[in-house]
Tab-separated table of C-alpha atoms and ligand atoms in Angstrom:
chain	number	residue	atom	x	y	z
F	1	UNK	CA	0.000	0.000	0.000
F	2	UNK	CA	1.212	3.478	-0.886
F	3	UNK	CA	0.596	4.998	2.510
F	4	UNK	CA	1.367	3.367	5.829
F	5	UNK	CA	-1.235	5.430	7.610
F	6	UNK	CA	-4.556	4.693	6.021
F	7	UNK	CA	-6.583	6.501	8.697
F	8	UNK	CA	-4.620	9.681	8.136
F	9	UNK	CA	-5.038	9.411	4.362
F	10	UNK	CA	-8.796	9.054	4.819
F	11	UNK	CA	-8.948	11.953	7.244
F	12	UNK	CA	-7.085	14.295	4.909
F	13	UNK	CA	-9.191	13.576	1.838
F	14	UNK	CA	-12.059	15.945	2.608
F	15	UNK	CA	-11.393	19.667	2.401
F	16	UNK	CA	-14.319	21.422	4.108
F	17	UNK	CA	-13.454	24.775	2.496
F	18	UNK	CA	-13.970	23.151	-0.934
F	19	UNK	CA	-17.570	22.507	0.042
F	20	UNK	CA	-18.579	25.673	1.866
F	21	UNK	CA	-17.168	28.058	-0.746
F	22	UNK	CA	-19.919	27.001	-3.166
F	23	UNK	CA	-22.743	27.251	-0.640
F	24	UNK	CA	-24.873	30.248	0.093
F	25	UNK	CA	-25.750	30.007	3.757
F	26	UNK	CA	-26.360	26.772	5.577
F	27	UNK	CA	-28.302	24.910	2.949
F	28	UNK	CA	-27.119	22.995	-0.064
F	29	UNK	CA	-28.947	22.992	-3.383
F	30	UNK	CA	-31.081	19.892	-2.754
F	31	UNK	CA	-34.129	21.356	-0.991
F	32	UNK	CA	-35.525	18.178	0.514
F	33	UNK	CA	-38.792	19.608	1.864
F	34	UNK	CA	-39.446	21.603	-1.293
F	35	UNK	CA	-38.988	18.483	-3.437
F	36	UNK	CA	-41.573	16.612	-1.370
F	37	UNK	CA	-43.904	19.616	-1.647
F	38	UNK	CA	-43.499	19.804	-5.425
F	39	UNK	CA	-44.253	16.116	-5.724
F	40	UNK	CA	-47.460	16.537	-3.708
F	41	UNK	CA	-48.869	19.724	-5.255
F	42	UNK	CA	-48.260	18.540	-8.832
F	43	UNK	CA	-49.893	15.182	-8.325
F	44	UNK	CA	-52.816	15.701	-10.690
F	45	UNK	CA	-51.698	17.910	-13.553
F	46	UNK	CA	-54.319	18.679	-16.191
F	47	UNK	CA	-53.842	17.719	-19.802
F	48	UNK	CA	-53.425	21.188	-21.234
F	49	UNK	CA	-50.695	22.052	-18.721
F	50	UNK	CA	-48.882	18.830	-19.525
F	51	UNK	CA	-49.028	19.563	-23.227
F	52	UNK	CA	-47.560	23.030	-22.586
F	53	UNK	CA	-44.732	21.368	-20.661
F	54	UNK	CA	-44.019	19.012	-23.550
F	55	UNK	CA	-44.051	21.958	-25.969
F	56	UNK	CA	-41.475	23.740	-23.800
F	57	UNK	CA	-39.239	20.711	-23.783
F	58	UNK	CA	-39.530	20.464	-27.570
F	59	UNK	CA	-38.029	23.973	-27.701
F	60	UNK	CA	-35.007	22.432	-25.898
F	61	UNK	CA	-35.615	24.417	-22.727
F	62	UNK	CA	-34.892	22.899	-19.325
F	63	UNK	CA	-38.017	22.278	-17.255
F	64	UNK	CA	-38.763	23.812	-13.858
F	65	UNK	CA	-39.076	21.549	-10.800
F	66	UNK	CA	-42.898	21.841	-10.743
F	67	UNK	CA	-43.028	20.873	-14.427
F	68	UNK	CA	-40.765	17.905	-13.805
F	69	UNK	CA	-42.946	16.819	-10.876
F	70	UNK	CA	-46.033	17.021	-13.094
F	71	UNK	CA	-44.456	14.711	-15.699
F	72	UNK	CA	-43.424	12.253	-13.006
F	73	UNK	CA	-47.087	11.766	-12.072
F	74	UNK	CA	-48.489	11.118	-15.554
F	75	UNK	CA	-50.450	7.847	-15.598
F	76	UNK	CA	-52.915	8.419	-18.433
F	77	UNK	CA	-51.887	6.049	-21.300
F	78	UNK	CA	-52.691	8.649	-23.949
F	79	UNK	CA	-50.480	11.244	-22.267
F	80	UNK	CA	-47.733	8.715	-21.716
F	81	UNK	CA	-47.717	8.072	-25.446
F	82	UNK	CA	-47.459	11.833	-26.040
F	83	UNK	CA	-44.529	11.965	-23.620
F	84	UNK	CA	-42.792	9.161	-25.515
F	85	UNK	CA	-43.362	10.899	-28.853
F	86	UNK	CA	-42.032	14.189	-27.451
F	87	UNK	CA	-38.965	12.507	-25.912
F	88	UNK	CA	-38.190	10.836	-29.219
F	89	UNK	CA	-38.487	14.168	-31.061
F	90	UNK	CA	-36.311	15.981	-28.519
F	91	UNK	CA	-33.601	13.381	-28.901
F	92	UNK	CA	-33.829	13.485	-32.702
F	93	UNK	CA	-33.639	17.271	-32.676
F	94	UNK	CA	-30.574	17.410	-30.428
F	95	UNK	CA	-28.744	14.179	-31.237
F	96	UNK	CA	-30.309	13.000	-34.508
F	97	UNK	CA	-30.241	9.184	-34.872
F	98	UNK	CA	-26.802	8.568	-33.429
F	99	UNK	CA	-25.807	6.280	-30.616
F	100	UNK	CA	-22.387	6.754	-29.097
F	101	UNK	CA	-20.694	3.605	-27.794
F	102	UNK	CA	-18.000	3.095	-25.213
F	103	UNK	CA	-16.581	0.427	-22.930
F	104	UNK	CA	-16.198	0.592	-19.165
F	105	UNK	CA	-12.763	-0.295	-17.811
F	106	UNK	CA	-12.391	-1.067	-14.122
F	107	UNK	CA	-8.786	-0.566	-13.057
F	108	UNK	CA	-9.174	-1.971	-9.572
F	109	UNK	CA	-11.615	-3.092	-6.919
F	110	UNK	CA	-9.911	-1.850	-3.774
F	111	UNK	CA	-11.985	0.633	-1.812
F	112	UNK	CA	-11.790	2.231	1.634
F	113	UNK	CA	-15.546	2.826	1.791
F	114	UNK	CA	-18.282	0.525	2.920
F	115	UNK	CA	-21.410	1.284	0.892
F	116	UNK	CA	-23.999	-1.300	1.832
F	117	UNK	CA	-25.115	-1.978	-1.747
F	118	UNK	CA	-21.668	-2.473	-3.307
F	119	UNK	CA	-19.720	-5.664	-3.958
F	120	UNK	CA	-16.452	-3.697	-3.597
F	121	UNK	CA	-17.193	-2.451	-0.051
F	122	UNK	CA	-14.198	-2.974	2.205
F	123	UNK	CA	-15.999	-5.410	4.517
F	124	UNK	CA	-16.816	-7.780	1.657
F	125	UNK	CA	-14.152	-10.327	2.541
F	126	UNK	CA	-15.106	-12.630	-0.344
F	127	UNK	CA	-14.135	-10.114	-3.026
F	128	UNK	CA	-10.812	-10.889	-4.718
F	129	UNK	CA	-8.943	-7.568	-4.687
F	130	UNK	CA	-6.655	-6.309	-7.366
F	131	UNK	CA	-5.360	-3.061	-8.899
F	132	UNK	CA	-3.996	-3.230	-12.432
F	133	UNK	CA	-0.386	-2.306	-13.126
F	134	UNK	CA	0.463	-0.116	-16.141
F	135	UNK	CA	1.477	-3.247	-18.051
F	136	UNK	CA	-1.840	-4.905	-17.257
F	137	UNK	CA	-3.721	-1.776	-18.314
F	138	UNK	CA	-1.939	-1.853	-21.670
F	139	UNK	CA	-3.060	-5.446	-22.138
F	140	UNK	CA	-6.675	-4.436	-21.530
F	141	UNK	CA	-6.371	-1.650	-24.119
F	142	UNK	CA	-4.808	-4.000	-26.645
F	143	UNK	CA	-8.073	-5.943	-26.571
F	144	UNK	CA	-10.434	-2.972	-26.345
F	145	UNK	CA	-8.803	-0.805	-28.995
F	146	UNK	CA	-6.962	-3.420	-31.034
F	147	UNK	CA	-9.478	-6.255	-31.269
F	148	UNK	CA	-12.915	-4.786	-30.545
F	149	UNK	CA	-12.334	-1.302	-31.953
F	150	UNK	CA	-13.496	0.900	-29.095
F	151	UNK	CA	-12.460	4.551	-29.235
F	152	UNK	CA	-14.036	5.732	-25.969
F	153	UNK	CA	-13.716	4.400	-22.472
F	154	UNK	CA	-15.170	5.170	-19.131
F	155	UNK	CA	-12.344	4.301	-16.775
F	156	UNK	CA	-13.460	3.453	-13.253
F	157	UNK	CA	-11.326	4.060	-10.144
F	158	UNK	CA	-11.998	3.061	-6.554
F	159	UNK	CA	-11.351	5.291	-3.551
F	160	UNK	CA	-8.043	4.004	-2.275
F	161	UNK	CA	-4.527	5.428	-1.750
F	162	UNK	CA	-3.170	2.989	-4.338
F	163	UNK	CA	-5.561	4.472	-6.920
F	164	UNK	CA	-4.933	8.113	-6.082
F	165	UNK	CA	-4.521	10.959	-8.534
F	166	UNK	CA	-0.908	9.940	-9.355
F	167	UNK	CA	-2.193	6.522	-10.388
F	168	UNK	CA	-5.033	8.118	-12.360
F	169	UNK	CA	-2.703	10.401	-14.303
F	170	UNK	CA	-0.260	7.564	-15.069
F	171	UNK	CA	-2.990	5.152	-16.126
F	172	UNK	CA	-4.689	7.657	-18.449
F	173	UNK	CA	-1.357	8.330	-20.125
F	174	UNK	CA	-0.778	4.574	-20.467
F	175	UNK	CA	-4.190	4.183	-22.108
F	176	UNK	CA	-3.673	7.005	-24.621
F	177	UNK	CA	-0.206	5.664	-25.484
F	178	UNK	CA	-1.386	2.279	-26.782
F	179	UNK	CA	-1.579	2.113	-30.586
F	180	UNK	CA	-2.593	-1.221	-32.062
F	181	UNK	CA	-2.450	-2.319	-35.673
F	182	UNK	CA	-5.961	-2.666	-37.132
F	183	UNK	CA	-7.054	-3.968	-40.552
F	184	UNK	CA	-6.411	-0.648	-42.322
F	185	UNK	CA	-5.137	1.751	-39.696
F	186	UNK	CA	-4.471	1.816	-36.010
F	187	UNK	CA	-6.740	1.031	-33.100
F	188	UNK	CA	-6.428	3.475	-30.228
F	189	UNK	CA	-8.465	5.060	-27.465
F	190	UNK	CA	-9.247	8.670	-28.319
F	191	UNK	CA	-11.405	9.719	-25.394
F	192	UNK	CA	-10.975	8.619	-21.799
F	193	UNK	CA	-13.943	9.520	-19.653
F	194	UNK	CA	-13.388	9.042	-15.952
F	195	UNK	CA	-15.574	7.716	-13.172
F	196	UNK	CA	-13.656	8.428	-9.992
F	197	UNK	CA	-14.219	9.339	-6.361
F	198	UNK	CA	-14.648	13.022	-5.550
F	199	UNK	CA	-11.324	14.845	-5.855
F	200	UNK	CA	-10.072	18.239	-4.720
F	201	UNK	CA	-9.725	21.188	-7.113
F	202	UNK	CA	-5.943	20.735	-7.342
F	203	UNK	CA	-6.306	17.027	-8.137
F	204	UNK	CA	-9.007	17.765	-10.695
F	205	UNK	CA	-6.703	20.231	-12.429
F	206	UNK	CA	-4.133	17.448	-12.799
F	207	UNK	CA	-6.785	15.113	-14.163
F	208	UNK	CA	-7.918	17.769	-16.630
F	209	UNK	CA	-4.359	18.198	-17.885
F	210	UNK	CA	-4.243	14.546	-18.988
F	211	UNK	CA	-6.888	15.273	-21.629
F	212	UNK	CA	-9.894	13.476	-20.196
F	213	UNK	CA	-13.358	13.797	-21.686
F	214	UNK	CA	-16.139	13.632	-19.107
F	215	UNK	CA	-15.626	13.422	-15.334
F	216	UNK	CA	-18.381	11.373	-13.804
F	217	UNK	CA	-19.442	11.045	-10.168
F	218	UNK	CA	-22.858	9.763	-9.112
F	219	UNK	CA	-24.440	10.943	-5.899
F	220	UNK	CA	-26.014	7.453	-5.556
F	221	UNK	CA	-28.944	8.849	-3.545
F	222	UNK	CA	-29.749	12.515	-3.007
F	223	UNK	CA	-31.992	11.686	-0.054
F	224	UNK	CA	-29.878	12.634	2.890
F	225	UNK	CA	-31.213	10.228	5.559
F	226	UNK	CA	-30.928	7.315	3.118
F	227	UNK	CA	-27.451	8.450	2.116
F	228	UNK	CA	-26.377	8.452	5.743
F	229	UNK	CA	-27.828	4.999	6.338
F	230	UNK	CA	-26.056	3.440	3.336
F	231	UNK	CA	-22.691	5.194	3.645
F	232	UNK	CA	-21.368	4.648	7.155
F	233	UNK	CA	-20.159	7.597	9.195
F	234	UNK	CA	-16.395	7.931	9.366
F	235	UNK	CA	-15.876	6.774	5.771
F	236	UNK	CA	-14.989	9.335	3.100
F	237	UNK	CA	-18.149	8.557	1.239
F	238	UNK	CA	-20.116	9.148	4.410
F	239	UNK	CA	-19.729	12.905	3.740
F	240	UNK	CA	-22.781	13.762	1.612
F	241	UNK	CA	-21.664	17.265	0.673
F	242	UNK	CA	-18.085	16.375	-0.279
F	243	UNK	CA	-19.682	14.290	-3.011
F	244	UNK	CA	-22.521	16.705	-3.768
F	245	UNK	CA	-20.174	19.591	-4.588
F	246	UNK	CA	-17.604	17.653	-6.595
F	247	UNK	CA	-18.921	18.937	-9.931
F	248	UNK	CA	-18.541	22.502	-8.690
F	249	UNK	CA	-14.887	21.703	-8.033
F	250	UNK	CA	-14.516	19.993	-11.414
F	251	UNK	CA	-15.936	22.991	-13.245
F	252	UNK	CA	-13.682	25.313	-11.266
F	253	UNK	CA	-10.730	23.094	-12.214
F	254	UNK	CA	-11.557	23.513	-15.912
F	255	UNK	CA	-13.263	20.163	-16.548
F	256	UNK	CA	-16.412	21.364	-18.224
F	257	UNK	CA	-17.923	18.058	-19.341
F	258	UNK	CA	-19.332	16.631	-16.144
F	259	UNK	CA	-21.576	13.595	-15.673
F	260	UNK	CA	-24.049	13.223	-12.826
F	261	UNK	CA	-26.233	10.287	-11.842
F	262	UNK	CA	-28.119	8.414	-9.176
F	263	UNK	CA	-28.287	4.737	-8.356
F	264	UNK	CA	-31.972	3.980	-8.693
F	265	UNK	CA	-33.288	1.539	-6.129
F	266	UNK	CA	-31.800	3.101	-3.007
F	267	UNK	CA	-34.630	5.551	-2.428
F	268	UNK	CA	-37.912	6.662	-4.073
F	269	UNK	CA	-37.145	7.207	-7.784
F	270	UNK	CA	-39.385	10.287	-7.942
F	271	UNK	CA	-37.253	12.088	-5.390
F	272	UNK	CA	-34.037	11.113	-7.184
F	273	UNK	CA	-35.302	12.367	-10.566
F	274	UNK	CA	-36.275	15.703	-9.018
F	275	UNK	CA	-32.858	15.948	-7.375
F	276	UNK	CA	-31.010	15.233	-10.620
F	277	UNK	CA	-32.933	18.085	-12.209
F	278	UNK	CA	-32.065	20.365	-9.279
F	279	UNK	CA	-28.416	19.339	-9.658
F	280	UNK	CA	-28.502	20.163	-13.381
F	281	UNK	CA	-30.078	23.512	-12.589
F	282	UNK	CA	-27.567	24.391	-9.928
F	283	UNK	CA	-24.674	23.811	-12.344
F	284	UNK	CA	-26.400	25.810	-15.077
F	285	UNK	CA	-27.068	28.668	-12.675
F	286	UNK	CA	-23.585	28.812	-11.149
F	287	UNK	CA	-21.422	27.923	-14.154
F	288	UNK	CA	-23.669	28.304	-17.207
F	289	UNK	CA	-23.060	24.613	-17.963
F	290	UNK	CA	-25.477	21.779	-17.286
F	291	UNK	CA	-24.416	18.137	-16.999
F	292	UNK	CA	-22.893	16.732	-20.163
F	293	UNK	CA	-24.420	13.371	-19.293
F	294	UNK	CA	-26.906	11.925	-16.825
F	295	UNK	CA	-26.758	8.267	-15.767
F	296	UNK	CA	-29.469	6.312	-13.991
F	297	UNK	CA	-28.130	2.861	-13.172
F	298	UNK	CA	-30.550	0.522	-11.420
F	299	UNK	CA	-29.465	-1.416	-8.390
F	300	UNK	CA	-28.302	-4.871	-9.522
F	301	UNK	CA	-27.399	-7.981	-7.529
F	302	UNK	CA	-23.794	-8.044	-6.365
F	303	UNK	CA	-21.644	-10.842	-4.955
F	304	UNK	CA	-22.138	-11.401	-1.222
F	305	UNK	CA	-24.208	-8.204	-1.004
F	306	UNK	CA	-27.701	-8.995	0.284
F	307	UNK	CA	-28.822	-5.354	0.340
F	308	UNK	CA	-29.036	-5.331	-3.469
F	309	UNK	CA	-31.887	-7.811	-3.525
F	310	UNK	CA	-33.670	-6.591	-0.383
F	311	UNK	CA	-34.097	-2.869	-1.009
F	312	UNK	CA	-37.753	-1.819	-0.854
F	313	UNK	CA	-37.113	0.898	-3.437
F	314	UNK	CA	-36.153	-1.378	-6.321
F	315	UNK	CA	-37.414	0.141	-9.566
F	316	UNK	CA	-39.734	-1.795	-11.910
F	317	UNK	CA	-39.259	-1.818	-15.693
F	318	UNK	CA	-42.238	0.512	-16.175
F	319	UNK	CA	-40.881	2.963	-13.608
F	320	UNK	CA	-37.446	2.784	-15.203
F	321	UNK	CA	-38.868	3.765	-18.593
F	322	UNK	CA	-40.677	6.673	-16.943
F	323	UNK	CA	-37.393	7.824	-15.383
F	324	UNK	CA	-35.761	7.921	-18.819
F	325	UNK	CA	-38.678	9.819	-20.324
F	326	UNK	CA	-38.824	12.440	-17.597
F	327	UNK	CA	-35.075	13.120	-17.594
F	328	UNK	CA	-35.031	13.320	-21.406
F	329	UNK	CA	-37.776	15.952	-21.289
F	330	UNK	CA	-36.589	17.857	-18.203
F	331	UNK	CA	-32.952	18.251	-19.335
F	332	UNK	CA	-33.432	18.108	-23.108
F	333	UNK	CA	-29.847	19.007	-24.039
F	334	UNK	CA	-28.125	16.374	-21.908
F	335	UNK	CA	-26.559	13.108	-23.032
F	336	UNK	CA	-28.186	10.074	-21.434
F	337	UNK	CA	-26.367	6.830	-20.733
F	338	UNK	CA	-27.793	3.345	-20.364
F	339	UNK	CA	-25.352	0.554	-19.585
F	340	UNK	CA	-25.080	-3.206	-19.844
F	341	UNK	CA	-26.496	-3.493	-16.353
F	342	UNK	CA	-29.767	-3.580	-18.268
F	343	UNK	CA	-30.985	-6.479	-20.406
F	344	UNK	CA	-30.850	-6.351	-24.200
F	345	UNK	CA	-34.652	-5.866	-24.597
F	346	UNK	CA	-34.689	-3.038	-22.070
F	347	UNK	CA	-31.759	-1.328	-23.744
F	348	UNK	CA	-33.486	-1.637	-27.121
F	349	UNK	CA	-36.628	0.012	-25.807
F	350	UNK	CA	-34.727	2.689	-23.902
F	351	UNK	CA	-32.937	3.879	-27.036
F	352	UNK	CA	-36.193	5.159	-28.514
F	353	UNK	CA	-37.074	6.936	-25.255
F	354	UNK	CA	-34.086	9.232	-25.420
F	355	UNK	CA	-30.836	7.405	-24.733
F	356	UNK	CA	-27.751	8.745	-26.493
F	357	UNK	CA	-24.897	6.547	-25.230
F	358	UNK	CA	-24.394	2.924	-24.334
F	359	UNK	CA	-21.628	0.406	-23.770
F	360	UNK	CA	-21.032	-2.937	-25.485
F	361	UNK	CA	-18.654	-5.922	-25.270
F	362	UNK	CA	-18.787	-5.025	-21.628
F	363	UNK	CA	-16.701	-6.720	-18.956
F	364	UNK	CA	-16.399	-5.306	-15.473
F	365	UNK	CA	-14.184	-7.865	-13.788
F	366	UNK	CA	-10.798	-6.295	-13.041
F	367	UNK	CA	-8.479	-7.429	-15.842
F	368	UNK	CA	-11.241	-9.341	-17.604
F	369	UNK	CA	-10.837	-7.991	-21.147
F	370	UNK	CA	-7.406	-9.570	-21.444
F	371	UNK	CA	-8.041	-12.373	-18.979
F	372	UNK	CA	-11.439	-13.692	-20.033
F	373	UNK	CA	-11.608	-14.140	-23.788
F	374	UNK	CA	-14.961	-15.927	-23.332
F	375	UNK	CA	-16.575	-12.717	-22.043
F	376	UNK	CA	-17.794	-14.521	-18.905
F	377	UNK	CA	-18.663	-12.767	-15.665
F	378	UNK	CA	-16.607	-13.196	-12.501
F	379	UNK	CA	-18.770	-12.291	-9.535
F	380	UNK	CA	-15.961	-12.220	-7.023
F	381	UNK	CA	-14.048	-9.598	-9.019
F	382	UNK	CA	-16.813	-7.279	-10.155
F	383	UNK	CA	-19.018	-4.659	-8.526
F	384	UNK	CA	-22.360	-6.152	-9.677
F	385	UNK	CA	-23.712	-8.562	-12.305
F	386	UNK	CA	-24.364	-7.477	-15.886
F	387	UNK	CA	-27.640	-7.883	-17.770
F	388	UNK	CA	-26.226	-7.781	-21.297
F	389	UNK	CA	-22.892	-9.258	-22.367
F	390	UNK	CA	-23.335	-9.037	-26.149
F	391	UNK	CA	-20.374	-8.090	-28.318
F	392	UNK	CA	-19.962	-4.629	-29.812
F	393	UNK	CA	-20.621	-6.083	-33.256
F	394	UNK	CA	-23.902	-7.660	-32.109
F	395	UNK	CA	-25.057	-4.423	-30.488
F	396	UNK	CA	-24.098	-2.344	-33.514
F	397	UNK	CA	-25.899	-4.850	-35.736
F	398	UNK	CA	-29.052	-4.292	-33.721
F	399	UNK	CA	-28.695	-0.508	-33.980
F	400	UNK	CA	-28.278	-0.627	-37.741
F	401	UNK	CA	-31.405	-2.797	-38.032
F	402	UNK	CA	-33.227	-0.143	-35.983
F	403	UNK	CA	-31.951	2.600	-38.310
F	404	UNK	CA	-29.421	4.120	-35.908
F	405	UNK	CA	-25.830	4.932	-36.746
F	406	UNK	CA	-23.174	4.103	-34.173
F	407	UNK	CA	-20.810	6.974	-33.590
F	408	UNK	CA	-17.220	6.609	-32.411
F	409	UNK	CA	-16.745	10.359	-32.626
F	410	UNK	CA	-14.358	11.860	-30.105
F	411	UNK	CA	-13.918	15.204	-31.855
F	412	UNK	CA	-15.831	17.388	-29.389
F	413	UNK	CA	-13.257	17.796	-26.653
F	414	UNK	CA	-10.372	17.795	-29.111
F	415	UNK	CA	-11.908	20.767	-31.000
F	416	UNK	CA	-12.865	22.648	-27.842
F	417	UNK	CA	-16.563	21.859	-28.272
F	418	UNK	CA	-17.119	21.201	-24.581
F	419	UNK	CA	-18.911	22.799	-21.660
F	420	UNK	CA	-20.936	25.919	-22.412
F	421	UNK	CA	-19.901	25.858	-26.050
F	422	UNK	CA	-21.356	22.393	-26.602
F	423	UNK	CA	-24.470	23.185	-24.517
F	424	UNK	CA	-25.253	26.129	-26.797
F	425	UNK	CA	-24.562	24.073	-29.918
F	426	UNK	CA	-26.794	21.262	-28.659
F	427	UNK	CA	-29.624	23.609	-27.774
F	428	UNK	CA	-29.505	25.231	-31.209
F	429	UNK	CA	-29.225	21.890	-33.003
F	430	UNK	CA	-25.827	22.870	-34.463
F	431	UNK	CA	-23.769	20.240	-32.671
F	432	UNK	CA	-25.935	17.611	-34.332
F	433	UNK	CA	-24.512	18.670	-37.682
F	434	UNK	CA	-20.872	18.169	-36.656
F	435	UNK	CA	-21.846	14.903	-35.048
F	436	UNK	CA	-23.618	13.619	-38.123
F	437	UNK	CA	-20.502	14.147	-40.223
F	438	UNK	CA	-18.205	12.648	-37.611
F	439	UNK	CA	-20.533	9.715	-36.971
F	440	UNK	CA	-20.300	8.678	-40.617
F	441	UNK	CA	-16.517	9.100	-40.744
F	442	UNK	CA	-15.888	7.142	-37.550
F	443	UNK	CA	-18.432	4.443	-38.327
F	444	UNK	CA	-16.798	3.984	-41.758
F	445	UNK	CA	-13.463	3.505	-39.973
F	446	UNK	CA	-14.887	0.934	-37.574
F	447	UNK	CA	-16.667	-1.039	-40.298
F	448	UNK	CA	-13.501	-1.168	-42.416
F	449	UNK	CA	-11.203	-2.010	-39.509
F	450	UNK	CA	-13.171	-4.232	-37.153
F	451	UNK	CA	-16.296	-5.948	-38.519
F	452	UNK	CA	-15.912	-9.701	-38.390
F	453	UNK	CA	-19.066	-10.963	-39.973
F	454	UNK	CA	-22.688	-10.395	-40.685
F	455	UNK	CA	-23.416	-6.727	-40.271
F	456	UNK	CA	-21.439	-5.188	-43.103
F	457	UNK	CA	-24.417	-5.014	-45.444
F	458	UNK	CA	-26.796	-3.339	-42.982
F	459	UNK	CA	-23.986	-0.993	-41.913
F	460	UNK	CA	-23.418	0.061	-45.543
F	461	UNK	CA	-27.112	0.860	-45.905
F	462	UNK	CA	-27.039	3.132	-42.864
F	463	UNK	CA	-23.867	4.874	-44.070
F	464	UNK	CA	-25.283	5.503	-47.540
F	465	UNK	CA	-28.535	6.852	-46.115
F	466	UNK	CA	-26.607	9.228	-43.822
F	467	UNK	CA	-24.443	10.439	-46.703
F	468	UNK	CA	-27.563	11.165	-48.763
F	469	UNK	CA	-29.022	13.158	-45.850
F	470	UNK	CA	-25.810	15.151	-45.418
F	471	UNK	CA	-25.847	15.982	-49.127
F	472	UNK	CA	-29.415	17.193	-48.893
F	473	UNK	CA	-29.289	18.947	-45.516
F	474	UNK	CA	-25.784	20.440	-45.640
F	475	UNK	CA	-25.004	21.170	-49.289
F	476	UNK	CA	-22.306	23.725	-48.468
F	477	UNK	CA	-20.218	21.428	-46.311
F	478	UNK	CA	-20.924	18.309	-48.348
F	479	UNK	CA	-17.943	18.581	-50.778
F	480	UNK	CA	-15.510	18.909	-47.880
F	481	UNK	CA	-17.200	16.066	-46.039
F	482	UNK	CA	-17.216	13.660	-48.971
F	483	UNK	CA	-13.530	14.387	-49.620
F	484	UNK	CA	-12.750	13.398	-46.013
F	485	UNK	CA	-14.956	10.329	-46.361
F	486	UNK	CA	-13.024	9.192	-49.454
F	487	UNK	CA	-9.737	9.675	-47.611
F	488	UNK	CA	-11.028	7.475	-44.784
F	489	UNK	CA	-12.118	4.855	-47.291
F	490	UNK	CA	-8.599	4.910	-48.691
F	491	UNK	CA	-7.079	4.152	-45.301
F	492	UNK	CA	-6.498	7.531	-43.603
F	493	UNK	CA	-7.726	7.683	-40.021
F	494	UNK	CA	-8.953	10.103	-37.378
F	495	UNK	CA	-10.242	12.890	-39.631
F	496	UNK	CA	-12.986	14.991	-38.074
F	497	UNK	CA	-14.969	18.236	-38.241
X	1	SF4	S1	-19.871	2.204	-4.231
X	1	SF4	FE1	-17.842	2.995	-4.702
X	1	SF4	S2	-17.202	3.972	-2.817
X	1	SF4	FE2	-18.860	2.608	-2.246
X	1	SF4	S3	-17.860	0.689	-1.638
X	1	SF4	FE3	-18.370	0.563	-3.807
X	1	SF4	S4	-16.531	1.185	-4.897
X	1	SF4	FE4	-16.364	1.890	-2.777
C-alpha cells in the first residue's frame, strides 16, 4: 500500500473549504422539503398544462421543478404516449439518430468505503482484490482498442490510496499511449472519460491536464437520511456534501464536461429524478453549464451483497422507462447513458425513449478484457452482475437494423466543443450537424477495420442513407465532407470536423 497510515489518508481527503465556498448560507442545493412539496402539489396535472410542458421541452428548454414533478405523475396512457413521442423528437432534434458507444474499464476493486449496496465495499471479505499495473492496463487496451475497436472508455477508479490521482494520471497516459495495428489503420483510445471518487480542485486540475473527456461522479442517492444509512459515518463517502459539490470543483478546475447520476433503487425514484434536475439547474445557474451526461443505473445484484436484492425501493421496468422519459424531457440538451447493467430488450426500448450513449462488449471484472476471452462474468471480481454481455458487433448490428448509426466520434473535446460551447450548440441543433458528419466518418473507420461478420451489409445501408441526408441537408459542407470520407475509405484515419 502506498501509505502506511490509512486513517490519516482518509482523514485528509475531505477539504471542508472546498464545500462551503460554493454554498450560500447553511443549505445545499437539494431542498428536501421543497422536493416533497413539489411532488405533492403537482400530483394531478391537467392535460393542457402537460401539453404546454411538452411543448417547452420540444423547444429544448430545461423544465422547472414543478413541471418535472407534473411529468413524473403522468399515468394516463394517452399522455404517456405523447410523452414518448415528445422525448423521441427531442432526442432526434438534439442528437439525430446517433448512438455513441464506449466500454467501461475497471482498473481496480480496492476501496476504503463501505457502501452497503456495493460488492467492492471494504468489509466484503469474499471479493478478490486487485489493482492493475500499467502493463496490465496496456493489455486491456490491446483488446479494447486493437481487437474490438473501441475509441471511448469510461475508466473506473476506486477510492483508495493505491488508486490516487498519481495513479489516475499515469494510467490515463498509459491508455492514450497504446496504438494497435488494425485492418487498415491503427486502433487506439481517443477519449478517456473518468468515473472516480470526488477529488479536490488541485487534483481535478491534474486530471484535466491529462486530456480526459467527461468526469463522472454519481451521488447514488440525493436523499440525505438514506445516504447516511447506506454510507457509514467515518468513511470518506459518508460525507454527503463532499460528493454533492464535486462537480462545482470539477468545473472550477476547468473540466467542463461533467456527468451526474443516481443509483436507482436506493430511495424513491421520484425524489431522485427531481434531485437530478435540481443538480442540473444548480450547475447551469452557477457555471452556465449543465451536466454533459446523466446516468441512472438501477441497483443490480452483487456478490455477497444482500442489500441489493432486499431494497424496498427497487425500480420496476415501467418505472425505469418513466425515469428515462422524464429526464429526457426535463434536461433536453443532456446526453443520457444506459449501460449493460440492463438487459438487451430493455436497452433496445430505452434507445427510442431518449438514450444517447451505451456500452457494449462489456466486462467489469478487473483485468477481464485480457483475462477472459470468453466474455464470462466473474462475480468475485466485479461490482455487480451485468444484464447484457453481447459483443460490440452484435449491439451495432441491432442498432443498424433499428436505423441508428453508431458513432465513435471523439472530436468534441479535441476541437474545444465542450462545456458551455457544446451546450449552446446542442440547444440550437448545431452540434448535431458536426456529429452527423463525424458519426459517418468514424463508423466507416470501424466497419472497415473491425467488422468480423454479418453486419457489413446493414452498416453500408445506414452509411449511404446518412451520406444522402448530409448531401441534402448540408449542401455547403458536403464537398468537404465527402472528400474526407473518401480519404477514410482509402485508409487515412482520425479525420474529423
Ligand atoms: S460504491 Fe464505490 S465507494 Fe462505495 S464501496 Fe463501492 S466502490 Fe467503494
